[in-house]
Coordinates of C-alpha atoms and ligand atoms in Angstrom, one line a residue:
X1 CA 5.1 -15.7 11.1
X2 CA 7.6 -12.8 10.5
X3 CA 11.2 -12.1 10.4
X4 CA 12.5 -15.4 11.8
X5 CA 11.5 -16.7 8.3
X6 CA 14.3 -14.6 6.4
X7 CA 18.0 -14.9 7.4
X8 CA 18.8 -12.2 4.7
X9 CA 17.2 -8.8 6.0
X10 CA 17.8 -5.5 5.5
X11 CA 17.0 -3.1 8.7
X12 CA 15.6 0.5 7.8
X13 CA 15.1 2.6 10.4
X14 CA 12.3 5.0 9.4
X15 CA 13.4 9.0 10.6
X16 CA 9.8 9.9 8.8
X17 CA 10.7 10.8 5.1
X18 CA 8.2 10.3 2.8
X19 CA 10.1 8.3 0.8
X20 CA 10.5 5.3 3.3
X21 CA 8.6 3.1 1.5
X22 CA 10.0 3.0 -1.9
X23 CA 13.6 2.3 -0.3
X24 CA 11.9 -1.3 1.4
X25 CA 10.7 -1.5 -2.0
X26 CA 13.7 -0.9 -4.0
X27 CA 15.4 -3.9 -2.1
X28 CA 13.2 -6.5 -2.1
X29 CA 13.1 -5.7 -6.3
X30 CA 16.5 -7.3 -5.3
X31 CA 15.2 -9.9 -4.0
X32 CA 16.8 -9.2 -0.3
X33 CA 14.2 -9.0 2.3
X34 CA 13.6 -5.8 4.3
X35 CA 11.4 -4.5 6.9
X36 CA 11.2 -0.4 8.1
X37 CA 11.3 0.0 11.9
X38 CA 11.3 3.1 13.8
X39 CA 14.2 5.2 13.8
X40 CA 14.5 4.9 17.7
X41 CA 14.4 0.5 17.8
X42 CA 16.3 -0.3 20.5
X43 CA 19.6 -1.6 19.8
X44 CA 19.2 -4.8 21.4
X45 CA 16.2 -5.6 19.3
X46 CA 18.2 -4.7 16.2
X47 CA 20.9 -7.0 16.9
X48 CA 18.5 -9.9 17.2
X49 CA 16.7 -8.7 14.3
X50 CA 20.4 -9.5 12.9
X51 CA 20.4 -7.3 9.7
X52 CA 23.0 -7.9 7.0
X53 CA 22.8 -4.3 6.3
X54 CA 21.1 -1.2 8.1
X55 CA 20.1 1.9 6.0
X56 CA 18.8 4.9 7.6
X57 CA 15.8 6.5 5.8
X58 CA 15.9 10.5 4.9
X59 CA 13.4 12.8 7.2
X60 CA 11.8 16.3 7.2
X61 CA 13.8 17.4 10.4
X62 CA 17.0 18.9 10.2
X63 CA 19.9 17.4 12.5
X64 CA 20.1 20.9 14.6
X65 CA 16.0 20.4 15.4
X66 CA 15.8 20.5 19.0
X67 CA 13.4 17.4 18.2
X68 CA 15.5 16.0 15.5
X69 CA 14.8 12.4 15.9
X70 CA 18.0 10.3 17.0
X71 CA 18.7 6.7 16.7
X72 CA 20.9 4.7 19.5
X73 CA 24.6 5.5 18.0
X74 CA 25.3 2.1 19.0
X75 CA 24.0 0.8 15.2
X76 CA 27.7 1.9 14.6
X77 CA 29.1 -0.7 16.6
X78 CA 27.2 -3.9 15.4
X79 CA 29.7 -4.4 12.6
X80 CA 26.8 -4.2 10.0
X81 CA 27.0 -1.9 7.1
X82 CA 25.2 0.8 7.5
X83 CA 23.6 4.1 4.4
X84 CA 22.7 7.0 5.7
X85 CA 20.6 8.6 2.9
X86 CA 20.0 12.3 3.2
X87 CA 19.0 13.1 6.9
X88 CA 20.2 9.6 7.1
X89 CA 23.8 10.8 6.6
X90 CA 23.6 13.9 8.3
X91 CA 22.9 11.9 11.6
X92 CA 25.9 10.0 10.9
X93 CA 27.5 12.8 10.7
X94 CA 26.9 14.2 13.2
X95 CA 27.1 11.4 15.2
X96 CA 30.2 10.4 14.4
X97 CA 31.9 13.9 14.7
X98 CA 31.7 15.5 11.6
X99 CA 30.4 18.9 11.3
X100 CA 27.0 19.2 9.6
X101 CA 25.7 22.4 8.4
X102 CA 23.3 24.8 6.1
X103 CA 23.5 24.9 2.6
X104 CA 23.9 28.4 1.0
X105 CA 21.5 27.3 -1.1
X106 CA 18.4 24.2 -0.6
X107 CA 19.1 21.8 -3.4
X108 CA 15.5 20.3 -4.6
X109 CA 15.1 18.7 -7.6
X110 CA 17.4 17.0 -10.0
X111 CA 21.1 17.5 -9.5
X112 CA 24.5 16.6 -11.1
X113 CA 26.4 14.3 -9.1
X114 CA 30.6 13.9 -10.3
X115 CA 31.8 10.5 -8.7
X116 CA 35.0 10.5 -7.8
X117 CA 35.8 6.9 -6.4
X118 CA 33.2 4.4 -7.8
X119 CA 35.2 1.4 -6.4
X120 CA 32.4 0.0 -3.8
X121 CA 29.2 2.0 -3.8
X122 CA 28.9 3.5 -7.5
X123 CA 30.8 0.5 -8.8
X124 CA 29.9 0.6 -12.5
X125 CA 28.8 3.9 -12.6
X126 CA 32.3 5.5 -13.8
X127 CA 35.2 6.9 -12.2
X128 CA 34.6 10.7 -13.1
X129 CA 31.1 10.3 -14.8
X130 CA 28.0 12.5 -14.0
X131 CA 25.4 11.1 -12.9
X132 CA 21.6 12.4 -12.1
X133 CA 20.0 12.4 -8.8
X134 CA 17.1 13.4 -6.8
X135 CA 18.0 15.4 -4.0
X136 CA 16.2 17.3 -1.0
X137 CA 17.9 18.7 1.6
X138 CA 18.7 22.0 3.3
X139 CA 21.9 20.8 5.2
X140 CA 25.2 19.7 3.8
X141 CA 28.3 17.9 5.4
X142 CA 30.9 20.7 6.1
X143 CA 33.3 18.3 7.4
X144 CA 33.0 14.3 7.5
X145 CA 33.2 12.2 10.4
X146 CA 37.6 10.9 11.1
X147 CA 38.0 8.2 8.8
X148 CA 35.4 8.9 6.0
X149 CA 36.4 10.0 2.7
X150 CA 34.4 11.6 0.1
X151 CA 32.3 9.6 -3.1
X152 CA 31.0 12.3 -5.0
X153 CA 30.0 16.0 -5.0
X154 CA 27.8 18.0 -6.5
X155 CA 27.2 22.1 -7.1
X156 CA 26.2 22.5 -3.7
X157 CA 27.2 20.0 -2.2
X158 CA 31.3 18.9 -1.8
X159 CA 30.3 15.8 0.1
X160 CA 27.3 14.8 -1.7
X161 CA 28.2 11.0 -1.1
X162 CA 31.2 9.5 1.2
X163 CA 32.0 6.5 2.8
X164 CA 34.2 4.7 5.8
X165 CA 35.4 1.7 4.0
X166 CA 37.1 0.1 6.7
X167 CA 33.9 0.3 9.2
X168 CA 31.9 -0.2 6.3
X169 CA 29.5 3.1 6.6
X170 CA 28.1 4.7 3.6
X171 CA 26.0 8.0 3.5
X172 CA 24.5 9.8 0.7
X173 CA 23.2 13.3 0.1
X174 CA 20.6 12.3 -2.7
X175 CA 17.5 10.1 -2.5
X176 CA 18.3 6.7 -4.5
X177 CA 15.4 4.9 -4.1
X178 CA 13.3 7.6 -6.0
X179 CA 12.5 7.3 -9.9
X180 CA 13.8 10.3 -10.5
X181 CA 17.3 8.9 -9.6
X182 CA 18.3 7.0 -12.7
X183 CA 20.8 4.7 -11.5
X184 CA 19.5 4.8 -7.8
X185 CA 18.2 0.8 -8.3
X186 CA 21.9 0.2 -8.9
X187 CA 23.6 2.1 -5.7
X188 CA 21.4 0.2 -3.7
X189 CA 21.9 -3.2 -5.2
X190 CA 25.6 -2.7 -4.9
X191 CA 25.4 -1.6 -1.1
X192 CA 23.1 -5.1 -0.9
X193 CA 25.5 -7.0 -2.9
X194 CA 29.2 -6.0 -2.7
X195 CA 29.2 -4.1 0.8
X196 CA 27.0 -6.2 2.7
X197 CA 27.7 -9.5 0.9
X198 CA 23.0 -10.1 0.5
X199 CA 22.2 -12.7 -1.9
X200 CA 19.3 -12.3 -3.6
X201 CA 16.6 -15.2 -2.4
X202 CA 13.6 -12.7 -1.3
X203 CA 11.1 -14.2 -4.1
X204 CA 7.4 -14.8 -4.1
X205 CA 7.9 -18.9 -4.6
X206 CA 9.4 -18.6 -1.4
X207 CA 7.5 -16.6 1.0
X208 CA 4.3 -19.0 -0.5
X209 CA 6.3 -21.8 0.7
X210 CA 7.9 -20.3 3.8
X211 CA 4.4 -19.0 4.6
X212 CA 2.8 -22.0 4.7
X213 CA 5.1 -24.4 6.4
X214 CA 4.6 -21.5 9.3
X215 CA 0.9 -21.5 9.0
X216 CA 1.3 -25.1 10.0
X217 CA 3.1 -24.7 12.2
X218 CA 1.2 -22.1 13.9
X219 CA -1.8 -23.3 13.5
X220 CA -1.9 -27.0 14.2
X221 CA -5.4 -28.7 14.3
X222 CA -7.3 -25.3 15.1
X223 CA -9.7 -24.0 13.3
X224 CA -9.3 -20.3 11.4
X225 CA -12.1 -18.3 9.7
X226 CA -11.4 -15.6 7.3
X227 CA -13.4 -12.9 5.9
X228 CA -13.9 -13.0 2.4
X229 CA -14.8 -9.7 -0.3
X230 CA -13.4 -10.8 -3.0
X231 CA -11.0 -7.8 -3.3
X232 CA -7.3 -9.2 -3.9
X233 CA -5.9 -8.6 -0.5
X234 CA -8.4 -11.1 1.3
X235 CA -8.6 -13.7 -1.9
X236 CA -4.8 -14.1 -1.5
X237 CA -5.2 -14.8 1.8
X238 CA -7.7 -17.5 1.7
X239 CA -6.1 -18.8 -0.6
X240 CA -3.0 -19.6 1.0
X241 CA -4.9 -20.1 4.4
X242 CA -6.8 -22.9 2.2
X243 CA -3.1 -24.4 0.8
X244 CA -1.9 -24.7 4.4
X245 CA -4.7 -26.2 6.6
X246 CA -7.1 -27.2 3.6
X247 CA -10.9 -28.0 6.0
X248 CA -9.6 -26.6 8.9
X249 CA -10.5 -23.0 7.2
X250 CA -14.3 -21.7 7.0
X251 CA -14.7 -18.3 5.0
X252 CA -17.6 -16.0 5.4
X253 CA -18.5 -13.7 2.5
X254 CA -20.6 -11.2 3.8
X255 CA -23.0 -9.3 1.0
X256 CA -24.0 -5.8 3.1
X257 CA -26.1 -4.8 0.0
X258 CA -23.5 -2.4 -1.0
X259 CA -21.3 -4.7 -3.4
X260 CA -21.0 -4.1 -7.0
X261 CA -23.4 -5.8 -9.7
X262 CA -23.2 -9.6 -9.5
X263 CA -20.1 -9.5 -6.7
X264 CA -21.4 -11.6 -4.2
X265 CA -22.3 -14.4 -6.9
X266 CA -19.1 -13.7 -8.9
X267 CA -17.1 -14.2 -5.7
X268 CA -18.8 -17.2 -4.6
X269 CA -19.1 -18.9 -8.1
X270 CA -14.9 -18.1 -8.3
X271 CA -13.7 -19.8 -4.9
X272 CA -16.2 -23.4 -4.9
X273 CA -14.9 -23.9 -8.7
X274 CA -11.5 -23.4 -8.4
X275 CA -10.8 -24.6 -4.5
X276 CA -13.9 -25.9 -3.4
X277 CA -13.9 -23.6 -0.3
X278 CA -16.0 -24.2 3.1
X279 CA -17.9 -20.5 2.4
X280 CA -20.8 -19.2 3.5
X281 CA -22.6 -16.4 2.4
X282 CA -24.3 -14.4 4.2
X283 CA -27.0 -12.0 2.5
X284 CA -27.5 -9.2 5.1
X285 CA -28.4 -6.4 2.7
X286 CA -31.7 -5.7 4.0
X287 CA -30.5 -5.4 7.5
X288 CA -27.4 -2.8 6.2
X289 CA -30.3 -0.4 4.2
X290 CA -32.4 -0.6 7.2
X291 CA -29.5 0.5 9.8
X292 CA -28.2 3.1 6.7
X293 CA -31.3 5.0 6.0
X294 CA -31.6 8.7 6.7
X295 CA -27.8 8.7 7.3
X296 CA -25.6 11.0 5.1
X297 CA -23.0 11.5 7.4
X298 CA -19.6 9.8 5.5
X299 CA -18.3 8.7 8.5
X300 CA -21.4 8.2 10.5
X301 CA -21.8 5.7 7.2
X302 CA -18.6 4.2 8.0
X303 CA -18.7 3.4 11.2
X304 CA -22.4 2.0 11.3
X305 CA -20.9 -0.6 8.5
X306 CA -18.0 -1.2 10.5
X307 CA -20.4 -2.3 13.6
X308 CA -23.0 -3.9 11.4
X309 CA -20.5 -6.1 9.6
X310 CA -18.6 -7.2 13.2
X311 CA -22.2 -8.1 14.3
X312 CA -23.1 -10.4 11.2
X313 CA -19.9 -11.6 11.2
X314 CA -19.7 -12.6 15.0
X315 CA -23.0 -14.6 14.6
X316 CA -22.3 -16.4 11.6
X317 CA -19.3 -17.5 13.0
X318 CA -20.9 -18.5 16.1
X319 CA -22.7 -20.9 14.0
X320 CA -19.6 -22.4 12.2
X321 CA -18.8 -23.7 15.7
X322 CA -15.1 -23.6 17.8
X323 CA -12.0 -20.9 15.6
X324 CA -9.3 -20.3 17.3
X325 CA -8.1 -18.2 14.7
X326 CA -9.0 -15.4 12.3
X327 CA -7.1 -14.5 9.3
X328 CA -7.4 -11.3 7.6
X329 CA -5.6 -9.1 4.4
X330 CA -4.0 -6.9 6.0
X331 CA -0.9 -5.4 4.2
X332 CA 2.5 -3.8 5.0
X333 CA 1.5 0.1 4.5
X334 CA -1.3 -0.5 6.7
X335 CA 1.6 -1.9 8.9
X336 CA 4.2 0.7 8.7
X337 CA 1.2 3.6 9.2
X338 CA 0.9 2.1 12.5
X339 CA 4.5 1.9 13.9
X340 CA 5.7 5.2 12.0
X341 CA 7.5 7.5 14.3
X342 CA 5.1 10.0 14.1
X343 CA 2.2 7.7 15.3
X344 CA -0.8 6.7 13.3
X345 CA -1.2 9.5 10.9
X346 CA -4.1 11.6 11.0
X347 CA -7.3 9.6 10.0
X348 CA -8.6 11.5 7.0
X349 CA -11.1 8.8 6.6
X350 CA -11.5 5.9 8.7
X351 CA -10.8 2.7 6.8
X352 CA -12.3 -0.2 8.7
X353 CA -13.3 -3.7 7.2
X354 CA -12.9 -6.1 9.8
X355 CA -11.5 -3.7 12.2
X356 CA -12.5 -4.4 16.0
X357 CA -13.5 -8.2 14.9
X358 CA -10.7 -10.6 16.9
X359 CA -11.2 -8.4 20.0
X360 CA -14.8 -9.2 19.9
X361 CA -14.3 -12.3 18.9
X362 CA -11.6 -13.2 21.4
X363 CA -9.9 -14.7 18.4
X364 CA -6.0 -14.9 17.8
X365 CA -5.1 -13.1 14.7
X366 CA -3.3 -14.3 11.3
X367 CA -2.3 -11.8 9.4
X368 CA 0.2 -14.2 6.5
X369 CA 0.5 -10.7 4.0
X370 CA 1.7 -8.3 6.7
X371 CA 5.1 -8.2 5.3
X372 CA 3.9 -7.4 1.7
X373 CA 3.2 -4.9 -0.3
X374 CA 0.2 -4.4 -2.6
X375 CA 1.7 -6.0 -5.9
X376 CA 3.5 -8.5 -4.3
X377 CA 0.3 -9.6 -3.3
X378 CA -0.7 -9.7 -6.2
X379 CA 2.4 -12.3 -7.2
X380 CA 1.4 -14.4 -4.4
X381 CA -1.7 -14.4 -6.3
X382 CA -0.1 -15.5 -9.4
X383 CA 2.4 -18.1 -7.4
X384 CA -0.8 -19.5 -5.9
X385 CA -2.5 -19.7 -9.2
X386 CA -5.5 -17.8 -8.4
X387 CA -7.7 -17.0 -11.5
X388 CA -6.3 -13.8 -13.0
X389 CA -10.0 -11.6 -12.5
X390 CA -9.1 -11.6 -8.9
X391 CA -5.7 -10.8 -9.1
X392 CA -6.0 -7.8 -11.5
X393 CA -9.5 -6.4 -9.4
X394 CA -9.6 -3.1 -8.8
X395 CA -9.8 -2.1 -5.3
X396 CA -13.2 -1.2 -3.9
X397 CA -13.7 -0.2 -0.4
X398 CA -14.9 -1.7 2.0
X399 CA -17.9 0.4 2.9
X400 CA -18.8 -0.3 -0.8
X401 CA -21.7 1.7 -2.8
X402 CA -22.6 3.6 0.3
X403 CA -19.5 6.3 0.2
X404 CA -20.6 6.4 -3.8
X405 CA -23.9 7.6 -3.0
X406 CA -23.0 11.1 -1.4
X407 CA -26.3 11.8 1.4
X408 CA -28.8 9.5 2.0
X409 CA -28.6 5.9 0.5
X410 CA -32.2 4.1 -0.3
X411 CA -32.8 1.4 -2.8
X412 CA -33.6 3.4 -5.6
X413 CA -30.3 5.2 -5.5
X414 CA -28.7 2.2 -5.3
X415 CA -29.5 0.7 -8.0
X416 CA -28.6 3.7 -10.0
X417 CA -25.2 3.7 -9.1
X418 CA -24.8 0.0 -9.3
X419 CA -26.0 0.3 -12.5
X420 CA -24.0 3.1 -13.6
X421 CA -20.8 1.4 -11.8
X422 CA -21.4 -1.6 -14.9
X423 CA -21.4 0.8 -17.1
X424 CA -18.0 2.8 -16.9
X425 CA -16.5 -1.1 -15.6
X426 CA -17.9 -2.4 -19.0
X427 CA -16.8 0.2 -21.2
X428 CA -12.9 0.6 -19.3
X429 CA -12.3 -2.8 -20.0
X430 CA -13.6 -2.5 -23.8
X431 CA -11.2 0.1 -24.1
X432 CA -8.2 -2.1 -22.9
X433 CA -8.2 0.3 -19.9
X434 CA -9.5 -1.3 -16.6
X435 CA -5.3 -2.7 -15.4
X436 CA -3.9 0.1 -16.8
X437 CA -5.6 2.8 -14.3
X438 CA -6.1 1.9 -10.3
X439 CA -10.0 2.2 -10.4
X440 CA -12.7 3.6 -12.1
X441 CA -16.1 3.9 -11.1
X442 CA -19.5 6.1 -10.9
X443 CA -21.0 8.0 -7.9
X444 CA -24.3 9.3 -7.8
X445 CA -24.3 13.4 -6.8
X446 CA -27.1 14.6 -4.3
X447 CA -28.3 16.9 -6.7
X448 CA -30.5 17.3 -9.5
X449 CA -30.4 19.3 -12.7
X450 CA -32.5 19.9 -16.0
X451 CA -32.3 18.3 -19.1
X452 CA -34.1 17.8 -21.7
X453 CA -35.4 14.5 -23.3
X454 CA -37.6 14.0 -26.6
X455 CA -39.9 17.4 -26.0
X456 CA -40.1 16.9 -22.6
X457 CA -37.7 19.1 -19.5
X458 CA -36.0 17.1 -17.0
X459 CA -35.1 17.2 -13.8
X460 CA -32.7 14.5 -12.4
X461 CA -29.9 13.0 -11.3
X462 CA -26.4 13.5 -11.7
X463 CA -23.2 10.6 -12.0
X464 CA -19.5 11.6 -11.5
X465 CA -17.1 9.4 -13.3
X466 CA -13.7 9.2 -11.2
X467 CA -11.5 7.3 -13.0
X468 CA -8.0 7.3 -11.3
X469 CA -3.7 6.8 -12.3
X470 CA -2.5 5.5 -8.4
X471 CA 0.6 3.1 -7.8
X472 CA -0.3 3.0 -3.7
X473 CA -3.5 5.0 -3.6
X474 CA -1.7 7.8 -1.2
X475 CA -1.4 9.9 -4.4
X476 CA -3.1 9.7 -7.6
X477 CA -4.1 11.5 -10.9
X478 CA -7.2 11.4 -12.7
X479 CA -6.8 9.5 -15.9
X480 CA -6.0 10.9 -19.4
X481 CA -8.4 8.4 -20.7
X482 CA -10.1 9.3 -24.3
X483 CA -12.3 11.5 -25.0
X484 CA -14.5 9.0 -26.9
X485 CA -14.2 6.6 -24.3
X486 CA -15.8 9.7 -22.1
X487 CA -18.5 9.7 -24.6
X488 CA -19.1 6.2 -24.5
X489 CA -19.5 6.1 -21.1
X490 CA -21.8 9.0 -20.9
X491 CA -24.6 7.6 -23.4
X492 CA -24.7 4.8 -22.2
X493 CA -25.3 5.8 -18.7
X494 CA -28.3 8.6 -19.6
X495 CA -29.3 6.2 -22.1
X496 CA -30.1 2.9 -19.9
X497 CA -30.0 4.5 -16.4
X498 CA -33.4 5.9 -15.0
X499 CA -32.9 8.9 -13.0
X500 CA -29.9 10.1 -14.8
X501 CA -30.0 12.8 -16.8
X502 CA -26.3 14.0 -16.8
X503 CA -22.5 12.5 -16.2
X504 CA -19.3 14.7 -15.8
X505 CA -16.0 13.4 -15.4
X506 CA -13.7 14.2 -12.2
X507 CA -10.7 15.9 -12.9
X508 CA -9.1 16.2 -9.3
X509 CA -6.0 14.7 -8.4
X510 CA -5.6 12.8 -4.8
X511 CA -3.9 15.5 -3.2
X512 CA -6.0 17.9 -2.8
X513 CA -9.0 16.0 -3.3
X514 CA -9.6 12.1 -2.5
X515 CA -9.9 9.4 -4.5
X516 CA -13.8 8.6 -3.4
X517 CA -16.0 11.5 -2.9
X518 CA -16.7 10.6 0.6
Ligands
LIG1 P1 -9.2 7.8 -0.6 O1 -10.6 8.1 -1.0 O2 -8.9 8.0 0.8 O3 -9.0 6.2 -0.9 O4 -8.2 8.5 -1.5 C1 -7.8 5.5 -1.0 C2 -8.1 4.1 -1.3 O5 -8.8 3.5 -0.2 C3 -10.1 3.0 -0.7 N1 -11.0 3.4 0.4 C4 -11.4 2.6 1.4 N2 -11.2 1.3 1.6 N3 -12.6 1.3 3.5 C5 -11.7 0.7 2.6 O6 -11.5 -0.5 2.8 C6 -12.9 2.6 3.4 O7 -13.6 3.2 4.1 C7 -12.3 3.3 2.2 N4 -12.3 4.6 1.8 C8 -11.5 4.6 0.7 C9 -10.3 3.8 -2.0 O8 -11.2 3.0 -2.8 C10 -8.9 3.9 -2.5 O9 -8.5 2.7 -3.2

C-alpha cells in the first residue's frame, strides 16, 4: 500500500522547515510522486526507496548549531540528483567542503535574484533576468563546495543559487516552493524534469486504480469495516474500500448526538442511494449526553468521546461478525506530524476520531489516503464519482457540537447551537459563500446578557459566528464576508432561535487563537 506503487518518487528529507509541506506539494502539482522522510533516513533505506531525485527541505537551525540536524553524507554518493533549498544548501555546503557563513545582514522577505547561467535549473527564466524570491535565512555560502559553480546571486547573497553539474547537485538560497516565489513552480519542475529526467504520471486516475488493485491484493477474502461521518476524508475512503472488495466491507455510522441538523440521515440517505452500502447506524446519542453531562472541561470532553465512540464502535462490530481489517481516513499531514524530526508536535488539542480503535480491536489497519493530501482527497472523490455535497463538505470535528457548546452541554443547549449551526450553513451558501471559506459555523457562549424584546428585558444567550479563510487548517483568517450577509445571519438566529438574544462575529485569526473555541 505505499511507495512500491510509484516508480517515479521524489525523496525529501525533512530538516524541520515549515515549509516542508508545500515543496511535496509543489511536485506532485507536477504530477511526480513524492513522500517527506526525516532528514536523518538511513541511507540504506533511501536507496531502496530508490528516488529519481532527493531534495533537501530548508530548517530553523543554522549549520554551526551544535544540534544542527545532519543527514548521512552518503545521499551524495547514490548518483541521484540532489536540491539543497536554504538550510538545505548550506548542509551541502558544508558537507561537501565549502565554507558556510553569517550574513552581514538576515535576508527575510522578497529579494532580487540576477541569474547568471539559466542553462539547467532556471532554464527559461533568462540569462541575466531578475527574478523575485522568497528568502529566509541568516547564513550565506562564502565559498562553494570544489566543483560547484554559481547560478545566481542576489544583494546579500553572491551565491544565492549554484550547482555541480557533472554530479548533478543543485542548492538554492531562496524558498521555491513558497507563493511568494513567482517562478518557484517552474525551478522545481525543471529539477523534476530536465535534471532528474521524472515524467509526469502522479495523477488521481491512477492512484484510484493503483489503490485498488492493492486493496485486493491485500485484502483477499477478509472482511474490513470502516467508520463512517460523512466528512470527506472517511467518504473517500469507503468509497474506494467499496470499489475494491464491494460486500466484503461493512460501515458503521455512529450518530453520538453531537452531529449537525439532519447529518446522520443525510449521510445515510447519500451512501444506500448511490452505492448501496452494507451500513449501519448506530443512534447512541442518549448514551453520549448521559456520559457528557456536568463536563466542561474541553479536553475532559474530548477524550470521554474518544472512549465512548471506541466502546460503541467495538460492540457493533462485534455484531457484524469476523473483520480482519479496519479502514480509516487518515491523511498525509496527520502522517508527516508523526514522523517529523522534531517528534509529534505539541498536542494543542487532542484530535482523536477513531484513535485507539484497531488496538482494541485487534484489527489490522488500512489506511488507502495516507499518502494524500487534503484536496487530493478530494479528487479521488471526484475520480470515484462521489456526489459533489460530500466532496465540497466542510470539515467538522470529530467531537462534533460538544467543543461548540463552551461548559456544560445538555439538550437544551444543543438544540440551540444545532439550530443556529443551520442558520449561518443556510445563509453561507445563499450567499455563494460555503466553498469559498474552510468552515463556518455557530457556537453557543456560556454567558448570558440583556436585551430587550417587544417591552420586555432579556436575559439570554449568546452565539459566536466563526467563519474561517484556511488552505490546511494550521493557519487561518477570519473571513471578509459581507456585512449584510453578517446581518442576515444575525436576524435570523435571534429571530427563530429560543434562548438567543445576541450573535457577534469572531474576528481572530488561527494563530493566536484557534479555529474552534475549544
Ligand atoms: P483548531 O481548532 O485546532 O482546528 O484550529 C483545526 C481543524 O481541526 C478541526 N478540529 C478537530 N477535528 N477532532 C477532529 O477530528 C477534534 O477534536 C478537533 N478539534 C478541531 C477543526 O474543525 C478545524 O478544521
Amino acid at each position: 500500500m505505499t511507495t512500491d506503487l510509484y516508480t517515479q518518487k521524489i525523496l525529501i528529507l525533512d530538516f524541520g522547515s515549515q515549509t516542508t509541506q508545500l515543496i511535496a506539494r509543489r511536485v506532485r502539482e507536477a504530477k511526480v510522486y513524492s513522500e517527506i522522510h526525516p532528514f536523518n533516513m538511513a541511507v540504506e533505506t533511501i536507496r531502496a526507496f530508490s528516488p529519481k531525485g532527493i531534495i533537501l527541505s530548508g530548517g530553523p537551525a543554522s549549520i554551526y548549531d551544535e544540534d544542527a540536524p545532519l543527514a548521512d553524507p552518503a545521499v551524495f554518493d547514490l548518483g541521484v540528483p540532489v536540491l539543497g533549498i536554504c538550510y538545505g544548501m548550506q548542509y551541502l555546503t558544508r558537507v561537501l567542503g565549502g565554507d558556510v557563513g553569517k550574513a552581514g545582514n538576515r535576508e527575510y522577505g522578497n529579494a532580487d535574484l540576477f541569474i547568471e547561467d539559466d542553462r539547467d535549473l532556471f532554464h527559461g527564466l533568462g540569462n541575466g533576468g531578475t527574478r523575485t524570491v522568497w528568502m529566509s535565512h541568516g547564513d550565506r555560502i562564502n565559498r562553494m563546495p570544489e566543483g560547484f559553480s554559481a547560478l545566481a546571486r542576489s544583494k546579500n547573497s553572491p551565491v544565492a543559487a549554484m550547482a555541480d553539474a557533472t554530479r548533478r547537485l543543485f542548492g538554492v538560497q531562496f524558498h521555491p516552493e513558497v507563493a511568494h516565489t513567482p517562478d518557484g513552480a517552474r525551478v522545481l519542475r525543471n529539477f523534476l524534469f530536465r535534471i532528474c529526467r521524472c515524467e509526469p504520471s502522479w495523477d488521481m486516475a491512477s492512484f484510484v486504480k493503483k489503490t485498488i488493485e492493492a486493496l485486493r491484493d491485500l485484502i483477499g477474502k477478509d472482511r474490513v469495516i470502516c467508520g463512517l461521518s460523512g466528512g470527506v476524508d472517511s467518504s473517500v475512503t469507503a468509497v474506494l474500500l467499496h470499489r475494491a472488495i464491494r460486500d466484503q466491507l461493512s460501515c458503521i455510522l455512529v450518530d453520538n448526538g453531537l452531529l449537525r441538523k439532519g447529518e446522520a440521515q443525510e449521510v445515510m440517505e447519500l451512501f444506500q442511494q448511490h452505492y448501496g452500502m452494507d451500513l449501519h447506524l448506530v443512534d447512541a446519542s442518549e448514551h453520549f449526553l448521559r456520559r457528557l453531562r456536568g463536563v466542561a472541561d474541553p479536553e475532559a470532553k474530548r477524550k470521554i468521546i474518544g472512549k465512548e465512540f471506541i466502546g460503541v464502535f467495538e460492540a457493533q462490530a462485534a455484531e457484524l461478525g469476523e473483520a480482519r481489517f479496519l479502514a480509516q481516513g487518515t491523511l498525509y499531514p496527520d502522517v508527516i506530524e508523526s514522523i517529523s524530526f522534531n517528534g509529534p508536535s505539541a498536542t494543542i488539542k487532542s484530535h482523536h476520531n477513531v484513535g485507539g480503535l484497531p488496538e482494541v480491536m485487534n484489527l489490522e489497519l488500512i489506511e488507502p489516503l495516507r499518502e494524500l493530501f487534503k484536496d487530493e482527497v478530494r479528487q479521488v472523490g471526484t475520480e470515484l464519482g462521489l456526489p459533489r455535497e460530500l466532496i465540497v463538505r466542510q470539515p467538522f470535528p470529530g467531537p462534533g457540537l460538544a467543543v461548540r457548546i463552551l461548559g456544560e452541554i445538555d439538550r437544551e443547549r444543543l438544540e440551540m447551537v444545532r439550530a443556529a449551526d443551520a442558520i449561518v450553513i443556510e445563509e453561507i451558501t445563499m450567499a455563494g459563500l460555503y466553498e469559498k471559506v474552510w468552515q463556518s459555523f455557530a457556537v453557543l457562549l456560556p454567558i448570558r446578557t440583556v436585551g430587550v424584546m417587544g417591552d420586555e428585558r432579556t436575559y439570554e444567550n449568546a452565539i459566536a459566528v466563526r467563519v474561517v479563510d484556511s488552505l490546511d487548517a494550521m493557519t487561518a483568517d477570519w473571513s471578509k464576508i459581507p456585512y449584510d450577509v453578517m446581518g442576515r445571519i444575525s436576524n435570523r438566529i435571534i429571530n427563530s432561535v429560543k434562548g438567543v438574544n445576541r450573535v457577534v462575529f469572531d474576528i481572530s485569526s488561527k494563530p493566536p487563537a484557534t479555529i474552534e473555541w475549544e
